Amino acid sequence: MASRKESMSTPTAPMASTSSGATLDSPVKQIQIEGLVVLKMIKHYQEEGQGTEVVQGVLLGLVVEDRLEITNCFPFPQHTEDDADFDEVQYQMEMMRSLRHVNIDHLHVGWYQSTYYGSFVSRALLDSQFSYQHAIEESVVLIYDPIKTAQGSLSLKAYRLTPKLMEICKEKDFSAEGLKKAMIGFEHMFEEVPIVIKNSHLINVLMWELEEKSTVADKHELLNLSSSNHLEKSLQLLMDRVDDMSQDIVKYNTYSRNLSKQQQQKHQYTQRRQQENAQRQTRGEPPLPEEDISKMFKPPQPPPRMDTLLIAGQINNYCQNVKEFTSQNLGKLFLAEALQGHNS
Amino acid sequence: MSRFFATGSDSESEESSSADEITPKAPGTTFTKQSLLLSDDEEDTKRVVRSAKDKRFEELTNLIKTIRNAMKIRDMSKCLEEFEQLCRAFLKSKTIVDKEGVPPFYIRILADLEDYLNQLWEDKEGKKKMNKNNAKALSTLRQKIRKYNRDYETEIASYKENPMASADEEEEKDEVESGSSSDSDDEPADAKSFLKKKSATEAPPPNASKFLKGAADEESSSSDGDNEDWDSDTSESDSGSEDETGRSTSMAVNFLKKTSSEGDRHTSEKKKEERKKRHKRKERIEEEAEEEAQEEGEGEWEKVKGGVPLVKEKLKMFAKGTEINTTVVVKKLNEILQARGKKGTDRAAQIELLHALANISNENNLGEGILVKIKFNIIASLYDYNPNLAAFMKADMWKKCLDCIDELLDILFNNDKIFIGENIAEDSENLASDSQEYRVRGCILTLVERMDEEFTKIMQNTDPHSQEYVDNLKDEGRVCGIIDRLMAYLEMETKGSTEEVCRVYLRRIMHTYYKFDYKAHRRALGLQGETKSEQDAEESEGEDSAFIMDRLCKYIYAKDRTDRIRTCAILCHIYHHALHSRWYQARDLMLMSHLQDNIQHADPPVQILYNRTMVQLGICAFRQGMIKDAHNALLDIQSSGRAKELLGQGLLMRNMQERNAEQEKIEKRRQVPFHMHINLELLECVYLVSAMLLEIPYMAAHEFDARRRMISKQFHHQLRVGERQPLLGPPESMREHVVAASKAMKMGDWRTCHSFIINEKMNSKVWDLFPETQCVREMLVRKIQEESLRTYLFTYSSVYDSISMETLKEMFELELPTVHSIISKMIINEELMASLDQPTQTVVMHRTEPTSLQNMALQLAEKLGGLVENNERVFDLKQGVYGGYFNRDQKGGYQQKQGGYNRDQRGSYQQKQGGYNRDGQRGGYQQKQGGYNRDGGGYQRQGGYNRDGGGYQQRQGGYNRDGNRGGGGGYQGQNRGGYQGGGGYQGGGGYQGGGGGGYRGGYKGGYQNQDRRDY
């Protein structure tokens, strides 16, 4: 409710998106969303998503200069085990065709997804966003956080993969060297695009009118002081990620140890061979043929680093969330203290 | 013994194939037997030897007849059943059919059946009236016959064109019979006339046969045997075994006797004559002739009534005029025994012969020796009667066996000159002379053991919920009696070796250990028997079973040399103790015997016994209120989820890949008879309740512990199952009750918990099964109160500043001292951070337990520490050899952190932190540390600090130098030599060691204080 109010009352204000100027040469520098789309997404989540379940949908719109305008959306149907043969692509095409018939923008410009405590940085998201961005360059993914929204501020963020990441994904080279060469860290995986929610003037007028009449009770989720529940959940998730990270590191560790061990063996082998050859030469015998060392010592399979990167990105995300939340809460607590002092 | 078993197994292997054939046909046989008795038996009596064709066709006609009957009464399910059998039988007689062509009666039934079914099918009204089973059977049958008849289309068509219109069913039947059987023409007529006569004069055949049985019971044991035998034979006669002829004559005998006893002598004589004629016509083997003679003798005997019937028999067995003496009898005996185990031998006849022989020897006063010998053989043949070791004895055979053993024991008791033993050679036997001791080869103990095994087998194979089971169980008294007598016999000097005594003792123990001694129990409670007679019975009972067990077991412990008997005895002893709530004795015996260590090497039956014992021990512990012991004892059995199988109380459903038919048979043989079962629901309930009493407080205490272990997986599983229920109704099953109780206990709500655990339903399901129900319930209530109190304190201690013990006492309805002791115990164990305020009787909470959020943060910090450490390792590897250096340092440093962190978790977190910080402000190194602390969550910082690597080292060095200069001796002393070594920066290793161990020690100790003073 509050979220809707916000979107109504501040129709043109850009959201609190702290996107930097990281949008180097990407074709989209700003995203403009219809209020309708936001409402549809929220409605979709409220109807179908609960708990950790995630809802997804398709965004429709068009590109105007360096601005992506999202004017409509529709949800993906919920998947069940039974209809495995359900063709999603077919459904989307069908949907878009039908929308075109009623004269709605039918150009595919991305997709949206809800999230649970900001846990959206995952391989699945990366893969699908990659395929979107690969097919339609301007595609974005909108992340809608229902929990934050319930706390009083609409949380909607648009992300795109950075060109660097796109390169890597294209080459499918997720080894440590590849990532190093591409100079990519978890900070540079996604770029956030600023969002503007915009309604037509007619709607704005209607809103103003309605606000006069509506008797919606003010809800003060924004001022809720209890914090531990949210923090606990975040910490729990954070911990899980850290565990994953630890495991990954251990894996990498074993790998590099194995590698160095093998290097040593290789070295020893070549040295021995050289010595032997030297001896043979002194005896006047023909030297032993140089064998293919790489065949004898198969290098261990390097673990893919992409997952680690994603986990790191996710951890970063959680940390941001916690930080943001705590700073807000601290402010609220001071506020409350002052109020207490004032009252007593 | 060896002889007996050897032959037994021989015959088994020989006969097993045929026996196996018989078994699957079991349902079919019952019916055929019935039909034989009902209508066909008259014809049967006249039929002697028939070709295979006749046999098959007769089978078919029988089946057809029943189908027709079923059709008449519209019993569709019966029809279907019979039709399937008919098809099978027809398939069996395929070879004959191929030769002879499809018999017309077969086609006729097919056609008729189809017509009939179609007619029924059309009859919608009738179909509606039919019950569900019948309707279902109808549709199935209709489909079946349609399919089946496709193969015989032409024949059926031709039949339909030209049905034998006038033939009514009875005549049809006769025609068929006369057409197919090779009997002479006048026979059917004869049969018919006889049938009429009989039905006019007598009760219908089934009654007659019943009467026959009744009559048989009245007869002496030796002759009643054969009657019963023949009865049982008939049930098998349709199996198509080769001694069909003998069987059919036996049928004749039955009727012979019956008719003679009815006084219808005329018919019987006439028939007998006929039969004799036929016998002459057909040459029979000698044995059958003998048998025949016997039958005749019996027939005679019936007529004479009361006279000694053996004249004729003797004639047959021994040539007329032969002097009956021991040698002749022994020779005859051997002759009979030679036939044993051979394929063609009629085992029933053999038993008969032996009985006859026994009577003869009795008749001629040949002395006890020979009688004992014959008795031995009779019993052996009785056991032999079943070709398959897996099959169990028929009830009547079993009874006879019991009688025989009883008689044998009588003889042995009356005559102490008889010496028996299994190691007496055949030729050194002394059966004749009265002056010397009789020496007879044979082992009574083996026979009794076998008898006991047979008893178990009978019990295993009887439906435990039938009256039959109860009847069979009544025999247990007799079995016990026999074992007791044998015990008395073997206990006599020179009669039994210690080994044998041990064996018989074990048998006795096996019959005692699982029985609860109610009398002793009541006596222990100081109650008198309610009525006079009961009291008398009590007195006559004599010893408590406990004393008996004690005596027998101790004898075995002392004398037994085979490990197995001792193991079994110990287990039974423990079981018995446990059953009677002598927990400490049972436990001590279990622990002292060290059975737990090597039981897995024992054979399965012993393992089953062991499992039973452990379970009983667990239940005993529970009754005594030793929850933890109960849980431990039951854990192994319950956690596997195969309690049923492990206790030998039933097979688990498994697919055939895991277990073939052979294994299944073996497993079935291991099953414990029903009356010895331990109630599985009780077992599970006891386990779950103990798990609840342990687990719920534990869960409450370790709510935030990441490394929490579950005590009982099964219990958790039940909880999860309970949680997964979409709709939570009031509990129904025992498990649901326990889960509901657990939930209540989690909240510290002992009243609800109590009402869930102890209520009408649970009482009837579980608690009433204990002998001391009231005590157990009281114990349970108390335990629930105590554990709820603990749970409550764990869960809600963070809410209280202080709580009065008086309140707690009222809340949990416990006495003040108990509350006091529970809380004190919790405080001592550092489970509860609180102290007791004596004057006000309150518990003051210290509030040192971190909140869940803090806990979480601490866990996160710990995890991050691990992460950082792992990360450093990666860095180390990059650095190569040099890296190893850091590695060690890193570890030390991390441990250090751990130590501090751990301590922090316990006591005064802030205080220490604070003090530490203040200290930190001083030296260079401390500054660093302080920085870390000031940073708060600063493990990351710590990471950065480590990554500094060399720089840090240098700083360390610098600090050390600083410390040396500024800090003065006291400080160094406090930090132990390691630091000074560290001053020599090049000798890095030494410093590292200091960092890890020594430094930490100093840090833990009065480091801060010392410092403060110094500076």
JSON list of N, CA and C in Angstrom, two decimals, chain B residues 30 123 148 213 319 331 480 484 499 513 520 697 765 785 819 943:
[
{"chain": "B", "resi": 30, "resn": "THR", "atom": "N", "xyz": [-8.41, -77.82, -1.18]},
{"chain": "B", "resi": 30, "resn": "THR", "atom": "CA", "xyz": [-9.48, -77.84, -0.20]},
{"chain": "B", "resi": 30, "resn": "THR", "atom": "C", "xyz": [-10.80, -78.12, -0.89]},
{"chain": "B", "resi": 123, "resn": "ASP", "atom": "N", "xyz": [-29.18, -59.45, -18.01]},
{"chain": "B", "resi": 123, "resn": "ASP", "atom": "CA", "xyz": [-30.14, -59.26, -16.93]},
{"chain": "B", "resi": 123, "resn": "ASP", "atom": "C", "xyz": [-29.70, -58.10, -16.04]},
{"chain": "B", "resi": 148, "resn": "TYR", "atom": "N", "xyz": [-11.10, -67.03, -24.02]},
{"chain": "B", "resi": 148, "resn": "TYR", "atom": "CA", "xyz": [-10.72, -68.44, -23.98]},
{"chain": "B", "resi": 148, "resn": "TYR", "atom": "C", "xyz": [-11.45, -69.23, -25.05]},
{"chain": "B", "resi": 213, "resn": "LYS", "atom": "N", "xyz": [-14.45, -88.95, 12.64]},
{"chain": "B", "resi": 213, "resn": "LYS", "atom": "CA", "xyz": [-13.37, -88.34, 13.43]},
{"chain": "B", "resi": 213, "resn": "LYS", "atom": "C", "xyz": [-13.67, -88.46, 14.90]},
{"chain": "B", "resi": 319, "resn": "ALA", "atom": "N", "xyz": [4.80, -114.65, 9.62]},
{"chain": "B", "resi": 319, "resn": "ALA", "atom": "CA", "xyz": [4.14, -115.86, 9.14]},
{"chain": "B", "resi": 319, "resn": "ALA", "atom": "C", "xyz": [3.43, -116.52, 10.31]},
{"chain": "B", "resi": 331, "resn": "LYS", "atom": "N", "xyz": [14.07, -107.74, 13.64]},
{"chain": "B", "resi": 331, "resn": "LYS", "atom": "CA", "xyz": [14.25, -107.94, 12.20]},
{"chain": "B", "resi": 331, "resn": "LYS", "atom": "C", "xyz": [13.16, -107.21, 11.42]},
{"chain": "B", "resi": 480, "resn": "CYS", "atom": "N", "xyz": [6.03, -77.93, 28.02]},
{"chain": "B", "resi": 480, "resn": "CYS", "atom": "CA", "xyz": [6.81, -77.58, 29.21]},
{"chain": "B", "resi": 480, "resn": "CYS", "atom": "C", "xyz": [6.86, -78.76, 30.16]},
{"chain": "B", "resi": 484, "resn": "ASP", "atom": "N", "xyz": [10.09, -80.57, 31.46]},
{"chain": "B", "resi": 484, "resn": "ASP", "atom": "CA", "xyz": [10.35, -80.69, 32.90]},
{"chain": "B", "resi": 484, "resn": "ASP", "atom": "C", "xyz": [10.66, -82.14, 33.27]},
{"chain": "B", "resi": 499, "resn": "GLU", "atom": "N", "xyz": [26.51, -81.94, 29.38]},
{"chain": "B", "resi": 499, "resn": "GLU", "atom": "CA", "xyz": [26.18, -81.25, 28.13]},
{"chain": "B", "resi": 499, "resn": "GLU", "atom": "C", "xyz": [24.69, -81.37, 27.83]},
{"chain": "B", "resi": 513, "resn": "TYR", "atom": "N", "xyz": [11.72, -67.64, 29.84]},
{"chain": "B", "resi": 513, "resn": "TYR", "atom": "CA", "xyz": [12.27, -66.30, 30.00]},
{"chain": "B", "resi": 513, "resn": "TYR", "atom": "C", "xyz": [11.31, -65.20, 29.61]},
{"chain": "B", "resi": 520, "resn": "ALA", "atom": "N", "xyz": [4.56, -64.28, 41.17]},
{"chain": "B", "resi": 520, "resn": "ALA", "atom": "CA", "xyz": [5.67, -63.75, 41.94]},
{"chain": "B", "resi": 520, "resn": "ALA", "atom": "C", "xyz": [5.51, -62.24, 42.09]},
{"chain": "B", "resi": 697, "resn": "PRO", "atom": "N", "xyz": [14.64, -30.52, 25.92]},
{"chain": "B", "resi": 697, "resn": "PRO", "atom": "CA", "xyz": [15.48, -29.59, 26.68]},
{"chain": "B", "resi": 697, "resn": "PRO", "atom": "C", "xyz": [16.79, -29.30, 25.96]},
{"chain": "B", "resi": 765, "resn": "LYS", "atom": "N", "xyz": [-3.42, -47.92, 24.41]},
{"chain": "B", "resi": 765, "resn": "LYS", "atom": "CA", "xyz": [-2.49, -48.34, 23.38]},
{"chain": "B", "resi": 765, "resn": "LYS", "atom": "C", "xyz": [-1.17, -48.81, 23.97]},
{"chain": "B", "resi": 785, "resn": "GLN", "atom": "N", "xyz": [7.35, -33.09, 34.10]},
{"chain": "B", "resi": 785, "resn": "GLN", "atom": "CA", "xyz": [7.41, -31.84, 34.85]},
{"chain": "B", "resi": 785, "resn": "GLN", "atom": "C", "xyz": [8.83, -31.32, 34.91]},
{"chain": "B", "resi": 819, "resn": "VAL", "atom": "N", "xyz": [12.88, -28.35, 42.56]},
{"chain": "B", "resi": 819, "resn": "VAL", "atom": "CA", "xyz": [13.13, -27.18, 41.72]},
{"chain": "B", "resi": 819, "resn": "VAL", "atom": "C", "xyz": [14.53, -26.65, 42.01]},
{"chain": "B", "resi": 943, "resn": "GLY", "atom": "N", "xyz": [41.91, -9.65, 8.32]},
{"chain": "B", "resi": 943, "resn": "GLY", "atom": "CA", "xyz": [42.39, -10.19, 7.06]},
{"chain": "B", "resi": 943, "resn": "GLY", "atom": "C", "xyz": [43.36, -9.23, 6.41]}
]
